[in-house]
CSV table of C-alpha atoms and ligand atoms in Angstrom, one decimal:
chain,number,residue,atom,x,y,z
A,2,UNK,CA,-7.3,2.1,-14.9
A,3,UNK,CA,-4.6,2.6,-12.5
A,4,UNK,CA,-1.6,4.0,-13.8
A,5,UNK,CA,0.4,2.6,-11.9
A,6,UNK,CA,0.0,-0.8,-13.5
A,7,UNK,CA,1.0,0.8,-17.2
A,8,UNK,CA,4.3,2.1,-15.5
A,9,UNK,CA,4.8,-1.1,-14.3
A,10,UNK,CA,3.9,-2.3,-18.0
A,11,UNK,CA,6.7,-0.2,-18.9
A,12,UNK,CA,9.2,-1.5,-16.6
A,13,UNK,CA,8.7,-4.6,-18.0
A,14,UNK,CA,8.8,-4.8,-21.7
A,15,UNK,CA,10.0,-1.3,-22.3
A,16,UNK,CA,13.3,-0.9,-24.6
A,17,UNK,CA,15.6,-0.6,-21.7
A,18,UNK,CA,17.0,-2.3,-18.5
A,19,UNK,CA,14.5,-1.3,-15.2
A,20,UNK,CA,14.8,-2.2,-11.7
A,21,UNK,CA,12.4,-3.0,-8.8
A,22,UNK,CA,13.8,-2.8,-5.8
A,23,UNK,CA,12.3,-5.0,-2.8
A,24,UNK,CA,10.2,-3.7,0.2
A,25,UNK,CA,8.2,-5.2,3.1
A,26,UNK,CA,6.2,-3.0,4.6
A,27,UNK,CA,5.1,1.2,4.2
A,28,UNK,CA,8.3,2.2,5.6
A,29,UNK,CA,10.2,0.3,3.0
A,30,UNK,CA,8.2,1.2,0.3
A,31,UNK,CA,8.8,5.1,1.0
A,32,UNK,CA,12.4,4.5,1.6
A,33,UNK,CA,12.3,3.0,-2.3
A,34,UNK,CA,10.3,5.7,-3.7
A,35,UNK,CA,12.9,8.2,-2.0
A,36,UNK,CA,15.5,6.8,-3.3
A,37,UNK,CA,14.5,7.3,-6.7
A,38,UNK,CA,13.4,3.7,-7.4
A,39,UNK,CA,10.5,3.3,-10.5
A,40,UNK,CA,9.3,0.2,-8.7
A,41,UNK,CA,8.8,-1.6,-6.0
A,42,UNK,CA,9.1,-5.6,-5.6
A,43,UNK,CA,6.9,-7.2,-2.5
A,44,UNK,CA,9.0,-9.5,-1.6
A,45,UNK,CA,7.4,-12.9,-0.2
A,46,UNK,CA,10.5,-13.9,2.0
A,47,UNK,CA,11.3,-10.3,3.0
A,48,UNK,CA,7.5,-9.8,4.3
A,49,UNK,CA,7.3,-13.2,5.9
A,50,UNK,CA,10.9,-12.5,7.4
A,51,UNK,CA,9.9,-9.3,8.8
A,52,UNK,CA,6.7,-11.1,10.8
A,53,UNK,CA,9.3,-13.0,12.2
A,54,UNK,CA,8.2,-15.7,10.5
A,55,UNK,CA,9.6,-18.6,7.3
A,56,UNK,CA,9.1,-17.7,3.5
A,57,UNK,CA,7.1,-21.1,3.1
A,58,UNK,CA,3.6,-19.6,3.4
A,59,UNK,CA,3.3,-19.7,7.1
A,60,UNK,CA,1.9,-16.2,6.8
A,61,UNK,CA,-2.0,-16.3,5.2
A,62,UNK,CA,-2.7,-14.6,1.8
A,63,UNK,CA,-4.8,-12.1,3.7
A,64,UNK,CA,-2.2,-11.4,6.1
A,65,UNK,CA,0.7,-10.9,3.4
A,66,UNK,CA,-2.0,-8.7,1.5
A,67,UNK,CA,-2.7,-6.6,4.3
A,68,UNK,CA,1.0,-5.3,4.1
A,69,UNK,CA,1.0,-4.9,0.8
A,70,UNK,CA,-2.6,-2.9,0.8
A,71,UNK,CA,-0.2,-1.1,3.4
A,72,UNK,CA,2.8,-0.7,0.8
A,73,UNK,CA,0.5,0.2,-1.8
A,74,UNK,CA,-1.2,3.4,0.1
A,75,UNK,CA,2.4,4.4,1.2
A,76,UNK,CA,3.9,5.6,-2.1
A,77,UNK,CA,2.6,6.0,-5.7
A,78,UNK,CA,5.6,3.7,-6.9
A,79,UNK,CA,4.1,0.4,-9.4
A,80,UNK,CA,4.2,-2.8,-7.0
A,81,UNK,CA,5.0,-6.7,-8.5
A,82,UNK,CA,3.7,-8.3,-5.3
A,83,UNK,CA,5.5,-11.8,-4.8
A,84,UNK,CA,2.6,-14.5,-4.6
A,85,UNK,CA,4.7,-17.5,-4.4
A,86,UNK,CA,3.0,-20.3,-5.9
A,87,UNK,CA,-0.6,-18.2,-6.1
A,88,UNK,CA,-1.7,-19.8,-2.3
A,89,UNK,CA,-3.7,-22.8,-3.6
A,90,UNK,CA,-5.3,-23.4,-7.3
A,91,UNK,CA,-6.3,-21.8,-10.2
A,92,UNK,CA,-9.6,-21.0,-8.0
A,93,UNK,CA,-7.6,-19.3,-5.0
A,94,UNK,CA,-5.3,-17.5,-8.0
A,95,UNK,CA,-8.5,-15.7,-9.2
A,96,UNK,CA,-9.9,-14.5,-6.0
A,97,UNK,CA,-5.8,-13.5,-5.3
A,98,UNK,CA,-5.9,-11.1,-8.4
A,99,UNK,CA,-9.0,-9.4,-8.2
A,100,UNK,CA,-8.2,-8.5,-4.7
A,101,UNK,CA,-4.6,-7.4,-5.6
A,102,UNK,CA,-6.3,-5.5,-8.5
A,103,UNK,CA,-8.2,-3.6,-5.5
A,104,UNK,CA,-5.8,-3.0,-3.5
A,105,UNK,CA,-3.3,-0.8,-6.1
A,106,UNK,CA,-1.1,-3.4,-6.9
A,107,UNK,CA,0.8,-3.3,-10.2
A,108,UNK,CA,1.4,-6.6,-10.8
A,109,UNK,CA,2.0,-9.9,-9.1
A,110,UNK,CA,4.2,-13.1,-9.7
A,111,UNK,CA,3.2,-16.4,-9.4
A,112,UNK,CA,6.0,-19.4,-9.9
A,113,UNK,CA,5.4,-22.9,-11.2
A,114,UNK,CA,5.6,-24.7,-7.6
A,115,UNK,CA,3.6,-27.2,-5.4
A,116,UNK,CA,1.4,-24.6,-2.9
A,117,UNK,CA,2.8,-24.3,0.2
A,118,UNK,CA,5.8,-23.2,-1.2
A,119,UNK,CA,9.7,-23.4,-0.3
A,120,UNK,CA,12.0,-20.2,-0.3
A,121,UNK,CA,14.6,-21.5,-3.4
A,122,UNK,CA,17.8,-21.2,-1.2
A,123,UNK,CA,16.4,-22.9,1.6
A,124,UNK,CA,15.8,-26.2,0.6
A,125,UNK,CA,16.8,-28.7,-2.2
A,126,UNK,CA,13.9,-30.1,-2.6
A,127,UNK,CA,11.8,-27.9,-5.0
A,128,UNK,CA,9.1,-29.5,-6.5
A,129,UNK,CA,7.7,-28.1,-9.4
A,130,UNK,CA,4.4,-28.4,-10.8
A,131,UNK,CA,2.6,-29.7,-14.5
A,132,UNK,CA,3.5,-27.4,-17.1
A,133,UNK,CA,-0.4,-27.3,-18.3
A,134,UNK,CA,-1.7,-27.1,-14.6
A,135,UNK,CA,0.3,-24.2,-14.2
A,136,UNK,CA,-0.3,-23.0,-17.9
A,137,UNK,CA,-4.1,-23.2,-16.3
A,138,UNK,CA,-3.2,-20.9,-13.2
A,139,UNK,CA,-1.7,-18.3,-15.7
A,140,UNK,CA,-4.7,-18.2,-17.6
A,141,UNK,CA,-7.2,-18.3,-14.6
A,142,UNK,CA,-5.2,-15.0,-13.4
A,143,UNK,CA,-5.5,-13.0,-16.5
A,144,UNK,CA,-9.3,-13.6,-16.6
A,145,UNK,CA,-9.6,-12.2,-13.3
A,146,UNK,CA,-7.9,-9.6,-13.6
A,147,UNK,CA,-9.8,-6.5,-13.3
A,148,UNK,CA,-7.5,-3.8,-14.7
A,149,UNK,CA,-6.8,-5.1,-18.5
A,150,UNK,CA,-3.2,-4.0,-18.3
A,151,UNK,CA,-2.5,-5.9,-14.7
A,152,UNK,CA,0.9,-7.3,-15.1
A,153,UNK,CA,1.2,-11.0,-14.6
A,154,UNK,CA,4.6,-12.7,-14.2
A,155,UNK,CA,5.1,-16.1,-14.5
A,156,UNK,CA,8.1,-17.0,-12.6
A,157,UNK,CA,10.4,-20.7,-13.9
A,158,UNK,CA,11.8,-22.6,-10.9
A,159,UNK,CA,13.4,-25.3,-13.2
A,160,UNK,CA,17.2,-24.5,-12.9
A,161,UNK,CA,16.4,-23.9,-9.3
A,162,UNK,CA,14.9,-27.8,-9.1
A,163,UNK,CA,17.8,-28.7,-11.2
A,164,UNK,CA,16.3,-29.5,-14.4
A,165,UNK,CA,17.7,-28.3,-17.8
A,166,UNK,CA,17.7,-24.9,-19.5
A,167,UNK,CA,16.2,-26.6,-22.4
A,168,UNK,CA,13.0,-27.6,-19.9
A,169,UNK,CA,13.1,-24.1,-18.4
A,170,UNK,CA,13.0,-22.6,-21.6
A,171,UNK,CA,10.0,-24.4,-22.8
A,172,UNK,CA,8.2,-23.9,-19.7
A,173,UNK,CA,8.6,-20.2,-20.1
A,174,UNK,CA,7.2,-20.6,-23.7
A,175,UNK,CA,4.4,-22.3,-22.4
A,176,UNK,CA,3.9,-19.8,-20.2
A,177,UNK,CA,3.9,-16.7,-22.3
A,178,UNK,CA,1.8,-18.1,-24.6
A,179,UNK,CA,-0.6,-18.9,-21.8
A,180,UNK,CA,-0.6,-14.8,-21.4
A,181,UNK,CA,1.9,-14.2,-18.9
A,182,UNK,CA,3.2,-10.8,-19.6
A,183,UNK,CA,7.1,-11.3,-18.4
A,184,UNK,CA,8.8,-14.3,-17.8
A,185,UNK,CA,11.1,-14.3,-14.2
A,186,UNK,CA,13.8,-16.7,-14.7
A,187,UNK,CA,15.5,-17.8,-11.7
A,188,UNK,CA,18.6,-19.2,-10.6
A,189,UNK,CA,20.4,-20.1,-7.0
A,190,UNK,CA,24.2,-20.7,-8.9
A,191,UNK,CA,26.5,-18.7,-8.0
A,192,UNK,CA,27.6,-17.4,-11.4
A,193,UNK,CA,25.4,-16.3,-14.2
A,194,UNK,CA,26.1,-18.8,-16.9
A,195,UNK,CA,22.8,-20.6,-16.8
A,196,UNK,CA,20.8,-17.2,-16.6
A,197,UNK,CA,22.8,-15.9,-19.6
A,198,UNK,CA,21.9,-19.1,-21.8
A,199,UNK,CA,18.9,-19.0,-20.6
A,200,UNK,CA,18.5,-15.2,-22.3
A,201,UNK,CA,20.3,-16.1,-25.3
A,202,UNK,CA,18.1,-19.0,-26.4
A,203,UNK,CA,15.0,-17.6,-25.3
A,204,UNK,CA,12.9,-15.9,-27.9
A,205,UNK,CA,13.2,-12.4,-28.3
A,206,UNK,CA,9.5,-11.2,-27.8
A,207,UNK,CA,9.3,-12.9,-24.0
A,208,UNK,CA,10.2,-10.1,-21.6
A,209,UNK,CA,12.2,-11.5,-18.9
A,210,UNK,CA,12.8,-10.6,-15.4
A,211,UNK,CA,16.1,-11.5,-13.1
A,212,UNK,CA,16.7,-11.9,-9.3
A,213,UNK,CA,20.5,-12.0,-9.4
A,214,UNK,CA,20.5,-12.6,-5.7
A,215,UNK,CA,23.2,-15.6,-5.2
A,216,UNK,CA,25.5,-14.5,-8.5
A,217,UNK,CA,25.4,-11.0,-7.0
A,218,UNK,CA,29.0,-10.3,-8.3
A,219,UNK,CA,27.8,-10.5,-12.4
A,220,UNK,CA,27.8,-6.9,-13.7
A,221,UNK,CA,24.8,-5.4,-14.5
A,222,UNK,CA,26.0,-4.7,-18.4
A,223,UNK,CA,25.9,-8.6,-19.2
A,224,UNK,CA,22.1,-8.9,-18.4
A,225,UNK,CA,21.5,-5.6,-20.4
A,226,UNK,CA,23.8,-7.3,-23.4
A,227,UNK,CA,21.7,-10.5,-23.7
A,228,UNK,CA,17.6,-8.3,-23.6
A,229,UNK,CA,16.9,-8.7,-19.8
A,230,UNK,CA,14.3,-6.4,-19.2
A,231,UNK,CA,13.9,-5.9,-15.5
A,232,UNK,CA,16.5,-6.7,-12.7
A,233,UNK,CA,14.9,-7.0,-9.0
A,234,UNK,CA,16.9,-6.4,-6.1
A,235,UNK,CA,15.1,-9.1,-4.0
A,236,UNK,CA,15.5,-8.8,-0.5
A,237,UNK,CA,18.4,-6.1,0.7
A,238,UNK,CA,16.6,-3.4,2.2
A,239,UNK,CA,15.6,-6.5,4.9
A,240,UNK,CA,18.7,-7.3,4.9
A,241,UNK,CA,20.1,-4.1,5.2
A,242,UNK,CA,17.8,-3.7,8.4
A,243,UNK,CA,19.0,-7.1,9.9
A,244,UNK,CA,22.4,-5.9,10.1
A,245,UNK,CA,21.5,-2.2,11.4
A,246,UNK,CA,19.3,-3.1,14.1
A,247,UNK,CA,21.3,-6.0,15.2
A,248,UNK,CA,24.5,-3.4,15.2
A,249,UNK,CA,22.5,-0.6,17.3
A,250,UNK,CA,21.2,-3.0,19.6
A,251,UNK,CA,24.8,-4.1,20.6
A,252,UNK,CA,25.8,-1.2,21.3
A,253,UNK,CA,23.4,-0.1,23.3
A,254,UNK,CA,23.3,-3.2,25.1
A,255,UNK,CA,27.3,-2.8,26.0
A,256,UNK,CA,27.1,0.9,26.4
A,257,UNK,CA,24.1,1.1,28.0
A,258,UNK,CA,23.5,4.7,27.2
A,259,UNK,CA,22.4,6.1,23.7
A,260,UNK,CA,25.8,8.3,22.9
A,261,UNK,CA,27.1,5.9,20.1
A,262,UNK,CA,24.0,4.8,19.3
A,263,UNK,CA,22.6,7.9,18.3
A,264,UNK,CA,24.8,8.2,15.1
A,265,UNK,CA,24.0,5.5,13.8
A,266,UNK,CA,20.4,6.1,13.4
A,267,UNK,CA,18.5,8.5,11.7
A,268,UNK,CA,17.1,11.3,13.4
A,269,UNK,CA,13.2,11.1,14.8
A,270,UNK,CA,12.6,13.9,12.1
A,271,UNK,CA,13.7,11.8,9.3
A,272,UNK,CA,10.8,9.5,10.2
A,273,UNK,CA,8.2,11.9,10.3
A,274,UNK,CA,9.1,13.6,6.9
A,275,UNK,CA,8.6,9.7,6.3
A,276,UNK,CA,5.1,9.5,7.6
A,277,UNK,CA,4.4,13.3,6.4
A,278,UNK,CA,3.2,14.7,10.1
A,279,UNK,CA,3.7,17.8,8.1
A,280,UNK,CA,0.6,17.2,6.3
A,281,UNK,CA,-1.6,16.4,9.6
A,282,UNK,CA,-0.5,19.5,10.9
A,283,UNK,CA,-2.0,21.6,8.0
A,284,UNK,CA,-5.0,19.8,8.0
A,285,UNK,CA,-5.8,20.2,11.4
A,286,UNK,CA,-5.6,23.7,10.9
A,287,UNK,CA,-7.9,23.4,8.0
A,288,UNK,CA,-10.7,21.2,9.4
A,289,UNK,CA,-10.8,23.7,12.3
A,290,UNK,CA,-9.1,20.4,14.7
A,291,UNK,CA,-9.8,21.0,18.7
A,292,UNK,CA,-8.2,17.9,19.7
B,324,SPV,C1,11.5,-13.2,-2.6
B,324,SPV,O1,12.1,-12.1,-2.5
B,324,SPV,O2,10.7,-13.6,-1.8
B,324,SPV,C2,11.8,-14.1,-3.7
B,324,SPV,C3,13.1,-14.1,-4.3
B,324,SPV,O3,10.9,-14.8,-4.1
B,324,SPV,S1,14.0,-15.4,-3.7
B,324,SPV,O4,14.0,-15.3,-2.2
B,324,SPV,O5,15.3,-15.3,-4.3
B,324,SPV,O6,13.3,-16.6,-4.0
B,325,MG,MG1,9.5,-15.1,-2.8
């Protein structure tokens, strides 16, 4: 068993609040684990967004797995890969989590929409699928899963398709009881009301998971007062980069030189202590290394 998928385990259903901060690639990932993050999320948007392309599974499921087989080797942090809407049926869901199982990954999320997916804040049409068909998907992952403790999340995209918290909270019964380990419960209003009902009325034993992207300005203290388990910091580390790249490649447009530019990076060695050349160096001493 990996033990990385009991820490994740933990994360989610432990006694207190945990967050998973989002990644996109090995870089990322190390970044996280640096900065003293217990987990990681693999965000869907933020990995399609950093192959330049839409978070609407343009990007194969072998292709967004590839990065996250990446992520994974980079740092010893749990992973809860974003699988959207599991990339096709129950039948693709299974051959999804045995490979993800492989691969080092924690855990991985799956919401209750139509394959291919839409990003939530894109677009207003968000169509959602049959409660038992998707009860079916959740039960088709935990069979294949090859590590008994691999964390399945099943995420509710009701509010986000406008529907009641009454029918999101009976979806995300349904769901539990179909063996999903956490419930992700999300939301694109711009206050938390909905979210906070939501975790009032919801019973106590179903972990539940937030991605307070869009009611950003909610402290964190009113999630931990109604039982939220895990908070995930979806996508600002690609965000973050957006905005620094775009800044440094202004100025060194206008300037063209590198004197201002130069302070706003980080130095060349901070990137190899990144990617540990420290560690090739010893071991090309050790292996007795000509070349
Ligand atoms: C992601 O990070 O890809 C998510 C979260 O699924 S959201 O973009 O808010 O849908
Ligand atoms: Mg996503």
């Amino acid at each position: 068993m990996d033990s990385r998928v009991q820490t994740l385990r933990n994360l989610l259903t432990g006694p207190r609040l945990s967050f998973l901060m989002e990644a996109h690639h090995g870089l990322s990932a190390k970044v996280v684990e640096k900065t003293g993050f217990e987990g990681i999320w693999a965000s869907g948007l933020s990995i399609s967004a950093s192959m330049g392309l839409r978070d609407a599974n343009e990007a194969s499921w072998t292709q967004v797995l590839e990065v996250m087989e990446f992520m994974s080797d980079a740092t010893s942090l749990p992973i809860l890969a974003d699988c959207d809407s599991g990339y096709g049926n129950f039948n693709n869901v299974r051959r999804l989590i045995k490979k993800l199982c492989r691969i080092g990954i924690a855990g991985a999320c799956i919401e209750d929409k139509i394959f291919p997916k839409a990003n939530s804040f894109v677009t207003s049409q968000n169509i959602l699928v049959d409660v038992d068909e998707f009860c079916g998907k959740i039960k088709a992952a935990k069979d294949a899963q090859t590590d008994p403790t691999f964390n399945l999340v099943a995420r509710v995209e009701a509010l986000i398709a406008g529907r009641s918290v009454q029918e999101a909270l009976d979806r995300a019964v349904n769901y539990f009881h179909a063996g999903a380990d956490a419930i992700l419960i999300h939301s694109k209003k711009n206050t938390a009301e909905q979210i906070l009902e939501f975790a009032k009325q919801c019973p106590p034993q179903i972990p539940l998971v937030i991605i307070p992207t869009s009611y950003y300005n909610t402290p964190t203290k009113q999630f931990e007062e109604v039982g939220i388990k895990t908070i995930i910091w979806a996508n600002y580390n690609l965000r973050a980069s957006i905005k620094a790249m775009e800044k440094v490649s202004e100025i060194i447009k206008r300037e063209r030189d590198l004197l201002k530019a130069e302070e706003m990076v980080s130095p060349l060695e901070e990137v190899f202590l990144l990617t540990n050349e420290k560690e090739l160096d010893l071991a090309k001493k050790r292996y007795n290394d000509q070349s």
